[in-house]
Short mmCIF file of C-alpha atoms in Angstrom, two decimals:
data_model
loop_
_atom_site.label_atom_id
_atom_site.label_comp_id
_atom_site.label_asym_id
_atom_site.label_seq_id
_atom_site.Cartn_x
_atom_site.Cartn_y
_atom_site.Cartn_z
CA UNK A 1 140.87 93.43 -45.35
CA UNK A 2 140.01 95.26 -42.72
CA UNK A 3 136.80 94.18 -41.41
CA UNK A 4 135.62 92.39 -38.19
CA UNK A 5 133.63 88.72 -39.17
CA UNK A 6 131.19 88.32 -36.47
CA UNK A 7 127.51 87.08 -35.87
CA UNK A 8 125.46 90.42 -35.30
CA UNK A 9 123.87 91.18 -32.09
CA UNK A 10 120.10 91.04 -31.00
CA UNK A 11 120.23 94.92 -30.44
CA UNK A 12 121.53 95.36 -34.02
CA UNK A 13 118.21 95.22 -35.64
CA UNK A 14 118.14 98.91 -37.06
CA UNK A 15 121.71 97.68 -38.79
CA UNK A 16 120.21 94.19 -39.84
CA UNK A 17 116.97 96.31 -41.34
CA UNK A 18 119.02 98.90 -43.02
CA UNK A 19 121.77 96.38 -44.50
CA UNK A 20 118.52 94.19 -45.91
CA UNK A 21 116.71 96.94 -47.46
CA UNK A 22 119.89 98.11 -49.24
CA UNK A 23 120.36 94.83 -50.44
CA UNK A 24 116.92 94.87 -51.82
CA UNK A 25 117.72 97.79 -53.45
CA UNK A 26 120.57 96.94 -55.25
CA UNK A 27 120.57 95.81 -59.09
CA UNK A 28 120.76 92.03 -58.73
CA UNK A 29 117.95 92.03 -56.25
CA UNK A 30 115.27 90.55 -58.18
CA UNK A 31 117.46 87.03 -59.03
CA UNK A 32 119.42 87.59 -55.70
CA UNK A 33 116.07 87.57 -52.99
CA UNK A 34 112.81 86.05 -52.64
CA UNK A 35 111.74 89.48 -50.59
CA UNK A 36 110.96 92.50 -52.25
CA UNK A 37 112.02 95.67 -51.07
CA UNK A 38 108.40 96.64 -50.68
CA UNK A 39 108.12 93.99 -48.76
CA UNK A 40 110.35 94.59 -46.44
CA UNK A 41 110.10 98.47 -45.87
CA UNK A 42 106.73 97.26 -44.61
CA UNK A 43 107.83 95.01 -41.64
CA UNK A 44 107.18 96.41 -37.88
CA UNK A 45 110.25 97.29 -35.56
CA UNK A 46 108.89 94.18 -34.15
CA UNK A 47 109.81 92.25 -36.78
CA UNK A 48 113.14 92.91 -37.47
CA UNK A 49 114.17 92.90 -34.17
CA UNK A 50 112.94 89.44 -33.88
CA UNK A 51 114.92 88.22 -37.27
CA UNK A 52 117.93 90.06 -35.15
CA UNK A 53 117.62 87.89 -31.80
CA UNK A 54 116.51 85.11 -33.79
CA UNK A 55 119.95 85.09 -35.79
CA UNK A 56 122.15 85.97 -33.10
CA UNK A 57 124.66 84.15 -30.87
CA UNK A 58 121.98 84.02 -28.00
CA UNK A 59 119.30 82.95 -30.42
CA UNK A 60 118.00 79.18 -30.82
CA UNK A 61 121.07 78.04 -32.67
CA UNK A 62 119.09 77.20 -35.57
CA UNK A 63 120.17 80.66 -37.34
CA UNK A 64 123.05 82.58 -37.38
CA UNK A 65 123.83 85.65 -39.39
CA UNK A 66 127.18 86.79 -40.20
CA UNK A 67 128.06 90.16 -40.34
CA UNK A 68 131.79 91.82 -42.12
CA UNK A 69 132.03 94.94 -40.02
CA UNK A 70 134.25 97.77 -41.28
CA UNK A 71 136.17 99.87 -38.37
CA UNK A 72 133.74 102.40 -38.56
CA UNK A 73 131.49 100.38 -37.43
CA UNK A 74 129.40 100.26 -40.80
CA UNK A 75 128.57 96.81 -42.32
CA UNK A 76 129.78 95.88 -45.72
CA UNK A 77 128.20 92.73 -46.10
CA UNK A 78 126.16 89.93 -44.15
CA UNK A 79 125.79 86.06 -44.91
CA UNK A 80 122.94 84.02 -42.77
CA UNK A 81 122.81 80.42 -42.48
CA UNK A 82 120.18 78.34 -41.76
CA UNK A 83 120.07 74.80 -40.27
CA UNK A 84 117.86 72.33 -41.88
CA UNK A 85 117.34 68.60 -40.68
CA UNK A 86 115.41 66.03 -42.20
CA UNK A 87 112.39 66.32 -39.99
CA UNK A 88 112.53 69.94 -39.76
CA UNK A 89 109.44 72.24 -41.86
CA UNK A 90 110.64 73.32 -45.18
CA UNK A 91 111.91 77.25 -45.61
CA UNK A 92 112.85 77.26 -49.23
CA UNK A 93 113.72 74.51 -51.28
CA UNK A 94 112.84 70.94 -50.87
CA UNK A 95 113.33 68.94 -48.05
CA UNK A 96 116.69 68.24 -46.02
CA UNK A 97 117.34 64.97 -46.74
CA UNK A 98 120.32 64.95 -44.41
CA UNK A 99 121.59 67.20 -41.94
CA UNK A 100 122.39 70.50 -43.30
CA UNK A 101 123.10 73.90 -43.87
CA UNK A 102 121.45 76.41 -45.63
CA UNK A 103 123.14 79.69 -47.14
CA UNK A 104 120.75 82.62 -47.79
CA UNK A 105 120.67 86.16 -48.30
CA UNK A 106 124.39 87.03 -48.93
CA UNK A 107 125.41 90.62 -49.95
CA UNK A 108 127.86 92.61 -50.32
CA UNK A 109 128.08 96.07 -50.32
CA UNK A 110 129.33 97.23 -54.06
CA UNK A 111 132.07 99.53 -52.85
CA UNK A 112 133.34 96.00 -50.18
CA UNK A 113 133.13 93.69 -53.13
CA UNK A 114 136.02 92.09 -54.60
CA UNK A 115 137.73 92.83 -51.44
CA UNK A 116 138.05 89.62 -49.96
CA UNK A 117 134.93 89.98 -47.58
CA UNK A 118 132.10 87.76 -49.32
CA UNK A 119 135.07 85.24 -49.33
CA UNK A 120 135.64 86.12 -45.41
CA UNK A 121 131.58 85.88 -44.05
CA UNK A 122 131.01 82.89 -46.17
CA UNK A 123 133.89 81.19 -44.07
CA UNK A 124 132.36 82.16 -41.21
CA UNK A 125 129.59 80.92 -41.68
CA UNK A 126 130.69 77.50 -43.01
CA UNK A 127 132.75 77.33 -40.32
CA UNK A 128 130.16 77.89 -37.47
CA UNK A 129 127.68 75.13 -39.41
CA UNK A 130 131.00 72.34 -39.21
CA UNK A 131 131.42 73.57 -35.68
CA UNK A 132 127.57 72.30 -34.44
CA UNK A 133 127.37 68.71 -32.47
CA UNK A 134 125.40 66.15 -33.08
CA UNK A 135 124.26 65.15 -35.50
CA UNK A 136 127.14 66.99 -37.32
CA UNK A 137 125.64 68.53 -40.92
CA UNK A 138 126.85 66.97 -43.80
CA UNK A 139 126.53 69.80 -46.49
CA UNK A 140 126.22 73.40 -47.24
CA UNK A 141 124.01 74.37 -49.56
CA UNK A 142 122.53 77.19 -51.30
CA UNK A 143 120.31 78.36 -54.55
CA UNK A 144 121.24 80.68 -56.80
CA UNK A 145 119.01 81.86 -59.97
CA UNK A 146 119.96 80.50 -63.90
CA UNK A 147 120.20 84.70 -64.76
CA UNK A 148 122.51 85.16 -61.88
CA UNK A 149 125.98 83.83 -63.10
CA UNK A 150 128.10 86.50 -61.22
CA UNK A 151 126.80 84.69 -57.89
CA UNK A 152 127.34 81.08 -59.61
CA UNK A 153 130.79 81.66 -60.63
CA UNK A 154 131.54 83.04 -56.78
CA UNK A 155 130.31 79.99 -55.07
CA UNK A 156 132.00 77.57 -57.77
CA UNK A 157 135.33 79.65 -56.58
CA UNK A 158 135.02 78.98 -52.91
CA UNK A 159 134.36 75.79 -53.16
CA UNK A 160 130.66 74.79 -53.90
CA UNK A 161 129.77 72.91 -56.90
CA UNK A 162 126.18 72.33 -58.85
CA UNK A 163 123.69 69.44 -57.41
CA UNK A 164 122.03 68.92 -60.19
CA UNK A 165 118.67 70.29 -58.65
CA UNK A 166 116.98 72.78 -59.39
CA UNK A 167 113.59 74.18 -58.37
CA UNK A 168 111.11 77.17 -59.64
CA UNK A 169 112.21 80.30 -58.85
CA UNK A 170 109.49 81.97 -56.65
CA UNK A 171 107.04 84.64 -58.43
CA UNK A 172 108.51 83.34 -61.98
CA UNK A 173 107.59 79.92 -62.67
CA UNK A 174 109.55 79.81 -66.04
CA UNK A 175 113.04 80.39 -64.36
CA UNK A 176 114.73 78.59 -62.22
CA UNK A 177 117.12 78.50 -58.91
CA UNK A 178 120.12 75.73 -59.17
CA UNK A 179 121.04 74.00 -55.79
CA UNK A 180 124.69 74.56 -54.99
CA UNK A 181 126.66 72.77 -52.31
CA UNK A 182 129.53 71.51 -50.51
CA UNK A 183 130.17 68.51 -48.53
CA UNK A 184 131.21 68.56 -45.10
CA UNK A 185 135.61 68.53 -45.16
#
């Protein structure tokens, strides 16, 4: 594999806008994201460079989003993870009960996948949320939708298993999106 694992960069935000609204673009889309891609084409400048800083190394610590970056300097694929504690406001999902992570918006680019690099970012990311202090996170989790089973059978691979949880999956009341996790090593 020959791609660089690294958090992006606050001045990255045309790369972090472009690599989103391909993702949103791509077949699996609608069971993959809560966004829309008409949704997104409509955020300001201002707005994605804000998700940039937000999810950078020099941003709050409370996000971080992984990039896999090829040596031409094109992305392949991007992980961010969230951290959630119990007294923290709710992003998606119910509540942190305990000290956690949160996995969202993975993608890979079609041509990068199989390749080793959704394999690669997730690890990075895992491996920054074991890194954090006190109070150390005791789980990783993530959702995935019931008519996604590609995605499932990845995250059952690398490690994560089914909670038993589920919730509604936004804008479609009748499916739903199954909690995934792993506990802390």
């Amino acid at each position: 594999m020959d791609y660089v694992i690294r958090p992006v960069r606050a001045e990255e935000w045309p790369l972090v806008k472009e690599l989103r609204l391909t993702a949103l673009q791509d077949p699996v889309a609608p069971v993959a994201f809560v966004e829309t891609y008409e949704q997104a084409v409509e955020r300001t400048d201002d707005f994605w460079r804000e998700r940039a800083a937000g999810a950078s190394e020099a941003g709050d610590g409370g996000v971080r989003q992984f990039v896999a970056e090829a040596p031409d300097g094109s992305w392949a694929g991007s992980v961010t993870v969230l951290i959630e504690r119990p007294d923290d406001e709710v992003r998606f999902g119910e509540a942190a009960e305990v000290h956690q992570a949160h996995v969202v918006g993975v993608f890979v680019r079609p041509e990068a996948r199989g390749t080793g690099v959704a394999e690669a970012l997730f690890g990075a990311g895992t491996d920054w949320a074991w890194s954090l202090g006190e109070p150390q996170l005791e789980r990783v989790r993530l959702y995935v939708h019931q008519d996604n089973p590609r995605a499932a059978a990845f995250y059952r691979r690398i490690g994560f298993a089914p909670t038993g949880r589920t919730m509604p999956a936004p804008g479609d009341p009748a499916a739903f999106e199954l909690e995934y996790a792993v506990a802390r090593p």
